[in-house]
mmCIF file of C-alpha atoms in Angstrom:
data_model
loop_
_atom_site.group_PDB
_atom_site.id
_atom_site.type_symbol
_atom_site.label_atom_id
_atom_site.label_comp_id
_atom_site.label_asym_id
_atom_site.label_seq_id
_atom_site.Cartn_x
_atom_site.Cartn_y
_atom_site.Cartn_z
ATOM 1 C CA MET O 1 18.168 111.133 -40.684
ATOM 2 C CA HIS O 2 21.399 109.314 -41.398
ATOM 3 C CA PHE O 3 23.688 108.146 -38.601
ATOM 4 C CA THR O 4 27.093 106.624 -39.353
ATOM 5 C CA ASP O 5 29.315 104.686 -36.938
ATOM 6 C CA GLN O 6 31.384 107.845 -36.489
ATOM 7 C CA ASN O 7 28.304 109.937 -35.585
ATOM 8 C CA ILE O 8 27.039 107.196 -33.299
ATOM 9 C CA SER O 9 30.263 106.964 -31.291
ATOM 10 C CA LYS O 10 30.095 110.713 -30.627
ATOM 11 C CA LEU O 11 26.454 110.837 -29.526
ATOM 12 C CA ASP O 12 25.480 111.618 -25.957
ATOM 13 C CA LYS O 13 25.541 108.298 -24.063
ATOM 14 C CA SER O 14 21.881 108.304 -23.082
ATOM 15 C CA TYR O 15 20.746 109.321 -26.596
ATOM 16 C CA ARG O 16 22.859 106.499 -28.074
ATOM 17 C CA ARG O 17 21.428 103.931 -25.635
ATOM 18 C CA ASN O 18 17.871 104.888 -26.603
ATOM 19 C CA LEU O 19 18.661 104.945 -30.326
ATOM 20 C CA ILE O 20 20.530 101.644 -30.500
ATOM 21 C CA ASN O 21 18.161 99.835 -28.148
ATOM 22 C CA SER O 22 15.192 100.802 -30.321
ATOM 23 C CA VAL O 23 16.704 100.331 -33.788
ATOM 24 C CA THR O 24 16.495 96.505 -33.723
ATOM 25 C CA GLY O 25 12.677 96.619 -33.777
ATOM 26 C CA PHE O 26 10.080 95.350 -31.323
ATOM 27 C CA LYS O 27 11.347 92.846 -28.779
ATOM 28 C CA SER O 28 10.173 90.123 -26.455
ATOM 29 C CA VAL O 29 9.870 91.364 -22.899
ATOM 30 C CA SER O 30 9.624 88.972 -19.975
ATOM 31 C CA LEU O 31 10.370 88.730 -16.294
ATOM 32 C CA ILE O 32 13.256 86.387 -15.594
ATOM 33 C CA GLY O 33 13.014 84.665 -12.212
ATOM 34 C CA SER O 34 16.028 83.146 -10.477
ATOM 35 C CA VAL O 35 17.282 82.209 -7.008
ATOM 36 C CA ASN O 36 20.710 81.940 -5.405
ATOM 37 C CA GLN O 37 22.061 79.097 -3.248
ATOM 38 C CA GLU O 38 20.846 80.857 -0.096
ATOM 39 C CA GLY O 39 17.305 80.838 -1.463
ATOM 40 C CA ILE O 40 17.113 84.594 -2.123
ATOM 41 C CA THR O 41 14.894 85.134 -5.158
ATOM 42 C CA ASN O 42 15.382 87.685 -7.912
ATOM 43 C CA VAL O 43 13.146 88.875 -10.714
ATOM 44 C CA ALA O 44 13.975 91.394 -13.454
ATOM 45 C CA PRO O 45 12.688 92.394 -16.897
ATOM 46 C CA PHE O 46 14.685 91.320 -19.957
ATOM 47 C CA SER O 47 14.143 92.165 -23.592
ATOM 48 C CA GLN O 48 17.167 90.382 -25.067
ATOM 49 C CA ILE O 49 15.490 86.965 -25.409
ATOM 50 C CA ILE O 50 15.934 84.907 -28.569
ATOM 51 C CA HIS O 51 14.791 81.599 -30.048
ATOM 52 C CA VAL O 52 17.843 79.326 -30.500
ATOM 53 C CA GLY O 53 16.317 76.000 -31.500
ATOM 54 C CA ALA O 54 13.190 73.841 -31.354
ATOM 55 C CA ASP O 55 14.651 70.347 -30.837
ATOM 56 C CA PRO O 56 16.133 70.442 -28.261
ATOM 57 C CA ALA O 57 14.057 73.498 -27.307
ATOM 58 C CA LEU O 58 16.593 76.243 -26.582
ATOM 59 C CA ILE O 59 16.246 79.923 -25.691
ATOM 60 C CA GLY O 60 19.072 82.471 -25.449
ATOM 61 C CA VAL O 61 19.253 85.520 -23.184
ATOM 62 C CA MET O 62 21.845 88.241 -23.728
ATOM 63 C CA PHE O 63 23.466 89.694 -20.592
ATOM 64 C CA ARG O 64 25.658 92.766 -20.220
ATOM 65 C CA PRO O 65 29.304 92.249 -19.225
ATOM 66 C CA TYR O 66 29.742 90.502 -15.893
ATOM 67 C CA VAL O 67 32.004 93.253 -14.485
ATOM 68 C CA VAL O 68 29.538 94.535 -11.894
ATOM 69 C CA GLU O 69 27.172 92.509 -9.749
ATOM 70 C CA ARG O 70 24.446 91.008 -11.947
ATOM 71 C CA HIS O 71 22.097 89.014 -9.744
ATOM 72 C CA THR O 72 20.172 87.212 -12.470
ATOM 73 C CA LEU O 73 23.305 86.042 -14.282
ATOM 74 C CA ALA O 74 25.066 85.101 -11.011
ATOM 75 C CA ASN O 75 22.011 83.129 -9.873
ATOM 76 C CA ILE O 76 21.709 81.238 -13.165
ATOM 77 C CA LEU O 77 25.370 80.238 -13.073
ATOM 78 C CA GLU O 78 25.031 79.267 -9.388
ATOM 79 C CA THR O 79 21.790 77.288 -9.376
ATOM 80 C CA GLN O 80 21.675 76.377 -13.101
ATOM 81 C CA ASN O 81 18.092 77.266 -13.836
ATOM 82 C CA PHE O 82 15.752 80.202 -14.416
ATOM 83 C CA THR O 83 12.234 81.086 -15.519
ATOM 84 C CA ILE O 84 10.824 83.342 -18.253
ATOM 85 C CA ASN O 85 7.415 84.862 -17.493
ATOM 86 C CA HIS O 86 5.522 86.865 -20.119
ATOM 87 C CA ILE O 87 4.344 90.351 -19.150
ATOM 88 C CA THR O 88 0.682 91.328 -19.562
ATOM 89 C CA THR O 89 -0.791 94.818 -19.154
ATOM 90 C CA GLU O 90 -1.856 93.839 -15.637
ATOM 91 C CA LEU O 91 1.722 92.941 -14.623
ATOM 92 C CA MET O 92 3.411 95.743 -16.614
ATOM 93 C CA GLU O 93 3.944 98.435 -13.976
ATOM 94 C CA ARG O 94 5.162 96.029 -11.313
ATOM 95 C CA ALA O 95 7.328 94.269 -13.900
ATOM 96 C CA HIS O 96 8.998 97.505 -15.009
ATOM 97 C CA HIS O 97 9.532 98.575 -11.392
ATOM 98 C CA THR O 98 11.661 95.430 -10.787
ATOM 99 C CA SER O 99 14.311 97.074 -12.992
ATOM 100 C CA ALA O 100 15.152 99.539 -10.175
ATOM 101 C CA ARG O 101 18.124 98.821 -7.886
ATOM 102 C CA TRP O 102 16.266 97.183 -5.011
ATOM 103 C CA GLN O 103 18.215 95.961 -1.985
ATOM 104 C CA SER O 104 15.823 93.074 -1.276
ATOM 105 C CA SER O 105 14.031 90.574 -3.523
ATOM 106 C CA GLU O 106 12.098 92.395 -6.255
ATOM 107 C CA PHE O 107 9.236 89.948 -5.713
ATOM 108 C CA SER O 108 8.279 91.454 -2.354
ATOM 109 C CA ALA O 109 9.503 94.960 -3.228
ATOM 110 C CA CYS O 110 7.245 95.103 -6.305
ATOM 111 C CA ASP O 111 4.248 93.178 -4.996
ATOM 112 C CA LEU O 112 4.813 90.151 -7.227
ATOM 113 C CA GLU O 113 4.058 86.691 -5.931
ATOM 114 C CA VAL O 114 6.455 83.738 -6.242
ATOM 115 C CA GLU O 115 5.130 80.459 -7.591
ATOM 116 C CA TYR O 116 7.015 77.150 -7.663
ATOM 117 C CA ILE O 117 6.353 73.916 -9.480
ATOM 118 C CA PRO O 118 7.459 70.501 -8.173
ATOM 119 C CA ASP O 119 11.070 69.429 -8.874
ATOM 120 C CA PHE O 120 12.130 72.764 -10.368
ATOM 121 C CA GLY O 121 14.242 75.221 -8.394
ATOM 122 C CA ALA O 122 13.712 78.632 -9.980
ATOM 123 C CA PRO O 123 10.754 80.852 -9.048
ATOM 124 C CA PHE O 124 7.942 81.684 -11.472
ATOM 125 C CA VAL O 125 5.837 84.857 -11.368
ATOM 126 C CA LYS O 126 2.285 84.161 -10.222
ATOM 127 C CA GLY O 127 -0.241 85.704 -12.592
ATOM 128 C CA ALA O 128 1.947 85.412 -15.677
ATOM 129 C CA LEU O 129 -0.052 83.472 -18.280
ATOM 130 C CA VAL O 130 2.871 82.086 -20.299
ATOM 131 C CA LYS O 131 5.661 80.668 -18.149
ATOM 132 C CA ILE O 132 8.823 78.784 -19.108
ATOM 133 C CA GLY O 133 11.237 76.921 -16.829
ATOM 134 C CA LEU O 134 14.763 76.391 -18.213
ATOM 135 C CA ASP O 135 17.998 74.651 -17.279
ATOM 136 C CA PHE O 136 21.266 76.412 -18.067
ATOM 137 C CA VAL O 137 23.153 74.612 -20.852
ATOM 138 C CA GLU O 138 25.724 76.931 -22.390
ATOM 139 C CA ARG O 139 27.390 80.341 -22.084
ATOM 140 C CA LEU O 140 28.867 82.135 -25.098
ATOM 141 C CA ASP O 141 31.000 85.235 -24.606
ATOM 142 C CA VAL O 142 30.941 87.974 -27.228
ATOM 143 C CA GLN O 143 34.585 89.010 -27.598
ATOM 144 C CA THR O 144 33.836 92.447 -29.074
ATOM 145 C CA ASN O 145 32.084 93.872 -26.014
ATOM 146 C CA GLY O 146 32.152 91.275 -23.234
ATOM 147 C CA THR O 147 28.422 90.480 -23.268
ATOM 148 C CA HIS O 148 27.234 86.936 -22.615
ATOM 149 C CA LEU O 149 24.642 84.803 -24.381
ATOM 150 C CA ILE O 150 23.195 82.363 -21.877
ATOM 151 C CA VAL O 151 21.468 79.417 -23.536
ATOM 152 C CA GLY O 152 18.821 77.522 -21.596
ATOM 153 C CA GLU O 153 16.937 74.342 -22.429
ATOM 154 C CA ILE O 154 13.187 74.415 -21.893
ATOM 155 C CA LYS O 155 12.102 71.995 -19.162
ATOM 156 C CA HIS O 156 8.576 73.304 -18.571
ATOM 157 C CA ILE O 157 6.028 75.417 -20.444
ATOM 158 C CA GLU O 158 2.804 76.517 -18.791
ATOM 159 C CA VAL O 159 0.276 78.205 -21.058
ATOM 160 C CA PRO O 160 -3.539 78.579 -21.032
ATOM 161 C CA GLU O 161 -5.028 75.828 -23.180
ATOM 162 C CA GLU O 162 -7.345 78.214 -25.059
ATOM 163 C CA VAL O 163 -4.467 80.215 -26.581
ATOM 164 C CA VAL O 164 -2.672 77.208 -28.107
ATOM 165 C CA ALA O 165 -3.806 76.624 -31.707
ATOM 166 C CA ALA O 166 -4.247 73.136 -33.181
ATOM 167 C CA ASP O 167 -0.880 73.494 -34.961
ATOM 168 C CA GLY O 168 1.050 74.373 -31.782
ATOM 169 C CA TYR O 169 1.204 78.148 -32.383
ATOM 170 C CA ILE O 170 0.678 80.134 -29.184
ATOM 171 C CA ASP O 171 -1.635 83.082 -29.839
ATOM 172 C CA LEU O 172 0.350 85.565 -27.752
ATOM 173 C CA GLU O 173 -2.128 88.305 -28.539
ATOM 174 C CA ALA O 174 -4.927 86.237 -27.003
ATOM 175 C CA ALA O 175 -2.644 85.577 -24.011
ATOM 176 C CA GLY O 176 -2.226 89.347 -23.546
ATOM 177 C CA THR O 177 1.557 89.164 -23.916
ATOM 178 C CA LEU O 178 3.102 92.602 -24.470
ATOM 179 C CA THR O 179 6.045 93.547 -26.667
ATOM 180 C CA CYS O 180 8.531 96.338 -25.938
ATOM 181 C CA SER O 181 10.692 98.800 -27.814
ATOM 182 C CA GLY O 182 13.770 100.605 -26.634
ATOM 183 C CA LEU O 183 14.438 100.468 -22.915
ATOM 184 C CA ASP O 184 11.089 101.506 -21.509
ATOM 185 C CA SER O 185 8.161 101.348 -23.956
ATOM 186 C CA TYR O 186 5.483 98.640 -23.725
ATOM 187 C CA HIS O 187 3.002 97.846 -26.487
ATOM 188 C CA LYS O 188 0.032 95.589 -27.086
ATOM 189 C CA THR O 189 -0.488 94.106 -30.533
ATOM 190 C CA GLN O 190 -3.074 93.667 -33.223
ATOM 191 C CA ARG O 191 -2.647 90.870 -35.792
ATOM 192 C CA VAL O 192 -2.315 92.010 -39.385
ATOM 193 C CA ALA O 193 -2.022 88.536 -40.930
ATOM 194 C CA ARG O 194 -0.848 84.997 -40.414
ATOM 195 C CA PHE O 195 0.496 83.293 -43.540
ATOM 196 C CA ALA O 196 0.741 79.692 -44.710
ATOM 197 C CA TYR O 197 4.212 78.357 -45.635
ATOM 198 C CA ALA O 198 5.429 80.446 -48.583
ATOM 199 C CA LYS O 199 6.136 78.796 -51.947
ATOM 200 C CA PRO O 200 7.801 80.264 -55.025
ATOM 201 C CA ASN O 201 5.517 81.401 -57.872
ATOM 202 C CA GLN O 202 2.375 80.894 -55.796
ATOM 203 C CA LYS O 203 0.313 83.655 -54.233
ATOM 204 C CA LEU O 204 0.694 83.772 -50.432
ATOM 205 C CA LYS O 205 -2.188 82.236 -48.493
ATOM 206 C CA LYS O 206 -3.418 83.849 -45.290
ATOM 207 C CA LEU O 207 -4.164 81.538 -42.373
ATOM 208 C CA SER O 208 -6.252 84.141 -40.583
ATOM 209 C CA MET C 1 -1.521 73.188 -20.479
ATOM 210 C CA HIS C 2 1.778 71.936 -19.142
ATOM 211 C CA PHE C 3 4.525 70.736 -21.471
ATOM 212 C CA THR C 4 7.712 69.169 -20.099
ATOM 213 C CA ASP C 5 10.953 68.561 -21.993
ATOM 214 C CA GLN C 6 9.911 64.907 -22.362
ATOM 215 C CA ASN C 7 6.517 65.857 -23.862
ATOM 216 C CA ILE C 8 8.169 68.417 -26.108
ATOM 217 C CA SER C 9 10.674 65.965 -27.587
ATOM 218 C CA LYS C 10 7.792 63.632 -28.531
ATOM 219 C CA LEU C 11 5.600 66.261 -30.186
ATOM 220 C CA ASP C 12 4.940 66.233 -33.914
ATOM 221 C CA LYS C 13 7.796 68.187 -35.519
ATOM 222 C CA SER C 14 5.645 70.922 -37.045
ATOM 223 C CA TYR C 15 3.618 71.363 -33.831
ATOM 224 C CA ARG C 16 6.865 71.674 -31.857
ATOM 225 C CA ARG C 17 8.306 74.244 -34.292
ATOM 226 C CA ASN C 18 5.203 76.416 -33.955
ATOM 227 C CA LEU C 19 5.082 76.042 -30.167
ATOM 228 C CA ILE C 20 8.758 76.744 -29.456
ATOM 229 C CA ASN C 21 9.009 79.548 -32.017
ATOM 230 C CA SER C 22 6.087 81.365 -30.402
ATOM 231 C CA VAL C 23 6.840 80.758 -26.716
ATOM 232 C CA THR C 24 9.648 83.356 -26.523
ATOM 233 C CA GLY C 25 7.153 86.207 -27.078
ATOM 234 C CA PHE C 26 6.875 88.820 -29.804
ATOM 235 C CA LYS C 27 9.972 89.285 -31.947
ATOM 236 C CA SER C 28 11.674 91.765 -34.211
ATOM 237 C CA VAL C 29 11.086 90.937 -37.853
ATOM 238 C CA SER C 30 13.197 92.453 -40.609
ATOM 239 C CA LEU C 31 14.422 91.775 -44.109
ATOM 240 C CA ILE C 32 18.128 91.009 -44.181
ATOM 241 C CA GLY C 33 19.805 92.055 -47.426
ATOM 242 C CA SER C 34 23.125 90.609 -48.572
ATOM 243 C CA VAL C 35 25.150 90.002 -51.728
ATOM 244 C CA ASN C 36 27.766 87.445 -52.764
ATOM 245 C CA GLN C 37 31.107 88.088 -54.470
ATOM 246 C CA GLU C 38 29.478 87.656 -57.899
ATOM 247 C CA GLY C 39 27.051 90.473 -57.103
ATOM 248 C CA ILE C 40 23.974 88.258 -56.749
ATOM 249 C CA THR C 41 21.702 89.819 -54.130
ATOM 250 C CA ASN C 42 19.648 88.014 -51.526
ATOM 251 C CA VAL C 43 16.897 89.151 -49.181
ATOM 252 C CA ALA C 44 15.090 87.099 -46.540
ATOM 253 C CA PRO C 45 12.992 87.696 -43.412
ATOM 254 C CA PHE C 46 14.590 87.072 -40.019
ATOM 255 C CA SER C 47 13.038 87.204 -36.572
ATOM 256 C CA GLN C 48 16.072 86.145 -34.530
ATOM 257 C CA ILE C 49 17.583 89.638 -34.203
ATOM 258 C CA ILE C 50 18.945 90.853 -30.874
ATOM 259 C CA HIS C 51 20.530 93.955 -29.355
ATOM 260 C CA VAL C 52 24.107 93.117 -28.282
ATOM 261 C CA GLY C 53 25.542 96.490 -27.285
ATOM 262 C CA ALA C 54 25.241 100.260 -27.757
ATOM 263 C CA ASP C 55 28.921 101.352 -27.805
ATOM 264 C CA PRO C 56 30.159 99.972 -30.119
ATOM 265 C CA ALA C 57 26.673 99.527 -31.588
ATOM 266 C CA LEU C 58 26.269 95.766 -32.111
ATOM 267 C CA ILE C 59 23.386 93.607 -33.303
ATOM 268 C CA GLY C 60 23.243 89.801 -33.292
ATOM 269 C CA VAL C 61 21.371 87.539 -35.720
ATOM 270 C CA MET C 62 20.854 83.851 -34.990
ATOM 271 C CA PHE C 63 21.252 81.452 -37.929
ATOM 272 C CA ARG C 64 20.336 77.792 -38.186
ATOM 273 C CA PRO C 65 23.168 75.248 -38.555
ATOM 274 C CA TYR C 66 25.288 75.793 -41.659
ATOM 275 C CA VAL C 67 24.807 72.206 -42.902
ATOM 276 C CA VAL C 68 22.691 73.070 -45.928
ATOM 277 C CA GLU C 69 23.071 76.047 -48.252
ATOM 278 C CA ARG C 70 22.151 79.244 -46.409
ATOM 279 C CA HIS C 71 22.550 82.161 -48.773
ATOM 280 C CA THR C 72 22.318 84.984 -46.266
ATOM 281 C CA LEU C 73 24.899 83.458 -43.918
ATOM 282 C CA ALA C 74 27.221 82.506 -46.791
ATOM 283 C CA ASN C 75 26.992 86.023 -48.246
ATOM 284 C CA ILE C 76 27.738 87.697 -44.909
ATOM 285 C CA LEU C 77 30.809 85.546 -44.363
ATOM 286 C CA GLU C 78 31.892 86.151 -47.979
ATOM 287 C CA THR C 79 31.375 89.904 -48.346
ATOM 288 C CA GLN C 80 31.442 90.839 -44.631
ATOM 289 C CA ASN C 81 28.400 93.056 -44.508
ATOM 290 C CA PHE C 82 24.596 92.994 -44.512
ATOM 291 C CA THR C 83 21.544 95.198 -44.029
ATOM 292 C CA ILE C 84 18.522 95.025 -41.705
ATOM 293 C CA ASN C 85 15.339 96.594 -43.090
ATOM 294 C CA HIS C 86 12.215 96.952 -40.946
ATOM 295 C CA ILE C 87 8.969 95.540 -42.322
ATOM 296 C CA THR C 88 5.852 97.729 -42.540
ATOM 297 C CA THR C 89 2.334 96.597 -43.428
ATOM 298 C CA GLU C 90 2.954 97.771 -46.985
ATOM 299 C CA LEU C 91 6.040 95.538 -47.359
ATOM 300 C CA MET C 92 4.653 92.607 -45.343
ATOM 301 C CA GLU C 93 3.319 90.281 -48.067
ATOM 302 C CA ARG C 94 6.342 90.698 -50.332
ATOM 303 C CA ALA C 95 8.640 90.369 -47.317
ATOM 304 C CA HIS C 96 7.038 87.099 -46.226
ATOM 305 C CA HIS C 97 7.121 85.745 -49.761
ATOM 306 C CA THR C 98 10.942 86.090 -49.818
ATOM 307 C CA SER C 99 11.024 83.155 -47.347
ATOM 308 C CA ALA C 100 10.080 80.745 -50.195
ATOM 309 C CA ARG C 101 12.848 78.748 -51.928
ATOM 310 C CA TRP C 102 13.388 81.014 -54.923
ATOM 311 C CA GLN C 103 16.021 80.093 -57.512
ATOM 312 C CA SER C 104 16.830 83.719 -58.386
ATOM 313 C CA SER C 105 17.256 86.860 -56.271
ATOM 314 C CA GLU C 106 14.249 87.371 -54.006
ATOM 315 C CA PHE C 107 14.382 91.082 -54.801
ATOM 316 C CA SER C 108 13.152 90.611 -58.355
ATOM 317 C CA ALA C 109 11.108 87.492 -57.571
ATOM 318 C CA CYS C 110 9.125 89.340 -54.900
ATOM 319 C CA ASP C 111 8.902 92.759 -56.493
ATOM 320 C CA LEU C 112 11.235 94.441 -54.006
ATOM 321 C CA GLU C 113 13.603 97.150 -55.137
ATOM 322 C CA VAL C 114 17.308 97.238 -54.255
ATOM 323 C CA GLU C 115 18.781 100.454 -52.887
ATOM 324 C CA TYR C 116 22.462 101.162 -52.302
ATOM 325 C CA ILE C 117 24.249 103.873 -50.376
ATOM 326 C CA PRO C 118 27.747 105.118 -51.248
ATOM 327 C CA ASP C 119 30.707 103.092 -49.932
ATOM 328 C CA PHE C 120 28.611 100.257 -48.533
ATOM 329 C CA GLY C 121 28.366 96.925 -50.329
ATOM 330 C CA ALA C 122 25.187 95.245 -49.096
ATOM 331 C CA PRO C 123 21.774 96.018 -50.634
ATOM 332 C CA PHE C 124 19.017 97.807 -48.725
ATOM 333 C CA VAL C 125 15.288 97.366 -49.375
ATOM 334 C CA LYS C 126 13.759 100.440 -50.979
ATOM 335 C CA GLY C 127 10.633 101.561 -49.155
ATOM 336 C CA ALA C 128 11.753 100.286 -45.761
ATOM 337 C CA LEU C 129 11.582 103.247 -43.366
ATOM 338 C CA VAL C 130 14.165 102.045 -40.833
ATOM 339 C CA LYS C 131 17.329 100.665 -42.416
ATOM 340 C CA ILE C 132 20.599 99.531 -40.845
ATOM 341 C CA GLY C 133 23.896 98.719 -42.589
ATOM 342 C CA LEU C 134 26.286 96.466 -40.651
ATOM 343 C CA ASP C 135 29.801 95.055 -40.943
ATOM 344 C CA PHE C 136 30.393 91.476 -39.801
ATOM 345 C CA VAL C 137 32.514 91.393 -36.644
ATOM 346 C CA GLU C 138 32.120 88.047 -34.895
ATOM 347 C CA ARG C 139 30.610 84.577 -35.177
ATOM 348 C CA LEU C 140 29.698 82.513 -32.122
ATOM 349 C CA ASP C 141 28.746 78.860 -32.502
ATOM 350 C CA VAL C 142 26.214 77.333 -30.114
ATOM 351 C CA GLN C 143 27.654 73.905 -29.279
ATOM 352 C CA THR C 144 24.344 72.372 -28.185
ATOM 353 C CA ASN C 145 22.618 72.583 -31.566
ATOM 354 C CA GLY C 146 25.066 73.984 -34.108
ATOM 355 C CA THR C 147 23.340 77.357 -34.589
ATOM 356 C CA HIS C 148 25.404 80.499 -35.163
ATOM 357 C CA LEU C 149 25.132 83.968 -33.661
ATOM 358 C CA ILE C 150 26.461 86.470 -36.181
ATOM 359 C CA VAL C 151 27.383 89.791 -34.592
ATOM 360 C CA GLY C 152 27.460 92.885 -36.785
ATOM 361 C CA GLU C 153 28.584 96.420 -36.013
ATOM 362 C CA ILE C 154 26.261 99.210 -37.120
ATOM 363 C CA LYS C 155 27.841 101.398 -39.812
ATOM 364 C CA HIS C 156 24.714 103.207 -41.033
ATOM 365 C CA ILE C 157 21.221 103.923 -39.723
ATOM 366 C CA GLU C 158 18.601 105.565 -41.919
ATOM 367 C CA VAL C 159 15.386 106.576 -40.199
ATOM 368 C CA PRO C 160 12.716 109.246 -40.845
ATOM 369 C CA GLU C 161 13.555 112.297 -38.739
ATOM 370 C CA GLU C 162 10.006 112.679 -37.431
ATOM 371 C CA VAL C 163 10.039 109.310 -35.625
ATOM 372 C CA VAL C 164 13.225 109.961 -33.627
ATOM 373 C CA ALA C 165 12.399 111.465 -30.213
ATOM 374 C CA ALA C 166 14.557 114.154 -28.577
ATOM 375 C CA ASP C 167 16.123 111.482 -26.327
ATOM 376 C CA GLY C 168 17.145 109.215 -29.226
ATOM 377 C CA TYR C 169 14.281 106.721 -28.881
ATOM 378 C CA ILE C 170 12.917 105.614 -32.255
ATOM 379 C CA ASP C 171 9.123 105.551 -32.182
ATOM 380 C CA LEU C 172 8.785 102.289 -34.104
ATOM 381 C CA GLU C 173 5.026 102.482 -33.914
ATOM 382 C CA ALA C 174 5.082 105.825 -35.710
ATOM 383 C CA ALA C 175 7.469 104.294 -38.266
ATOM 384 C CA GLY C 176 4.927 101.527 -38.935
ATOM 385 C CA THR C 177 7.401 98.777 -37.962
ATOM 386 C CA LEU C 178 5.650 95.426 -37.435
ATOM 387 C CA THR C 179 6.430 92.729 -34.893
ATOM 388 C CA CYS C 180 5.976 88.989 -35.415
ATOM 389 C CA SER C 181 5.154 85.888 -33.419
ATOM 390 C CA GLY C 182 5.890 82.291 -34.238
ATOM 391 C CA LEU C 183 6.975 81.603 -37.804
ATOM 392 C CA ASP C 184 4.289 83.400 -39.756
ATOM 393 C CA SER C 185 2.215 85.913 -37.797
ATOM 394 C CA TYR C 186 2.640 89.686 -38.236
ATOM 395 C CA HIS C 187 1.262 92.292 -35.836
ATOM 396 C CA LYS C 188 1.044 96.042 -35.534
ATOM 397 C CA THR C 189 1.313 97.629 -32.112
ATOM 398 C CA GLN C 190 -0.374 100.091 -29.816
ATOM 399 C CA ARG C 191 1.621 101.739 -27.029
ATOM 400 C CA VAL C 192 0.427 101.009 -23.510
ATOM 401 C CA ALA C 193 3.030 103.120 -21.703
ATOM 402 C CA ARG C 194 6.538 104.456 -21.764
ATOM 403 C CA PHE C 195 8.195 104.752 -18.364
ATOM 404 C CA ALA C 196 10.936 106.948 -16.911
ATOM 405 C CA TYR C 197 13.981 105.223 -15.368
ATOM 406 C CA ALA C 198 12.679 103.155 -12.434
ATOM 407 C CA LYS C 199 13.880 103.925 -8.909
ATOM 408 C CA PRO C 200 13.332 101.938 -5.717
ATOM 409 C CA ASN C 201 10.606 103.164 -3.331
ATOM 410 C CA GLN C 202 9.314 105.734 -5.837
ATOM 411 C CA LYS C 203 6.162 105.418 -7.879
ATOM 412 C CA LEU C 204 6.900 104.783 -11.579
ATOM 413 C CA LYS C 205 6.555 107.824 -13.817
ATOM 414 C CA LYS C 206 5.041 107.517 -17.292
ATOM 415 C CA LEU C 207 6.789 109.364 -20.096
ATOM 416 C CA SER C 208 3.803 109.193 -22.414
#
């Protein structure tokens, strides 16, 4: 099948959303926790999460245009921090249900428990095995479509000791972290190979 | 294990790279094909690929600071287009090997075949099952660390007909697309569930 930009612009809206959201490949999927100045918590699933840098440790999250109420984005700009909580099979259904338009905090609506750590404002998701706490540092606006890349600096990482390899690599598969595709599909993974640093004119070495 | 920003900044550099590159969760991994004005092709694996919008159909790719020679970024800015080619198990070893510092085109060095389509300048990777051709539209510079988000508009999508569902969703698992974690680990996937659009106060429905 061959789609061109002209075809794509004429597709049914829902078909196009599914197609374009799945064409980038498998994605990170995590629950982002935030809170507003009144202390009302919010949690929602995001799959537009990207590594921005290791030193300082920066993560970017892409948000849709801020033309309607977007609680997570509003909260981050208001209270300047947020959390990223990996989704396991056990959390999956409740995590996906937070994407509905709830009137109250998705934590209580979806039977998720809030967890705080000392001296950090944003709420974590209890039961998540890999958890990151971030401070807001920068907002970039995409001119072409009005989306926003929010860049956060990592302040805290909580991860089970047994899934961190000697070289710092987090074995996400061992941590039960899921990946997603499109808008609504969740997948577990099976390692095919891990490679040593690649060099020209030398056969690749597998680490495991 | 609990890492704070102070711990993280003191970690061994390689340990930190592995830790921070894996903490965001599973990632898209694709070969990006490009060409310079002299017609010299380039292909390299990227895992910082993000959905930016569906209409117009936009994809973002994060690049490290442009302080040393970066062929892919230079080519995109020079010739204004690039391709994204999904990696299957069959392509995986050759795909990873393109990350080495080759002096010539990685296509020939790594036994990958170039494929062109009419009226589009950038090279595709023959054998990739999901292929995207994009025009450069926008560059955003992250002030905090000098990285660049390159936004491209989708001009072409090539995908096997049998993996596109009736609602537009591309079944990446059926297409054999891999996901990656950290800097060097490749994984295949197994679907846990696909959900219908979530509504408040209604039990989630599974699509498959």
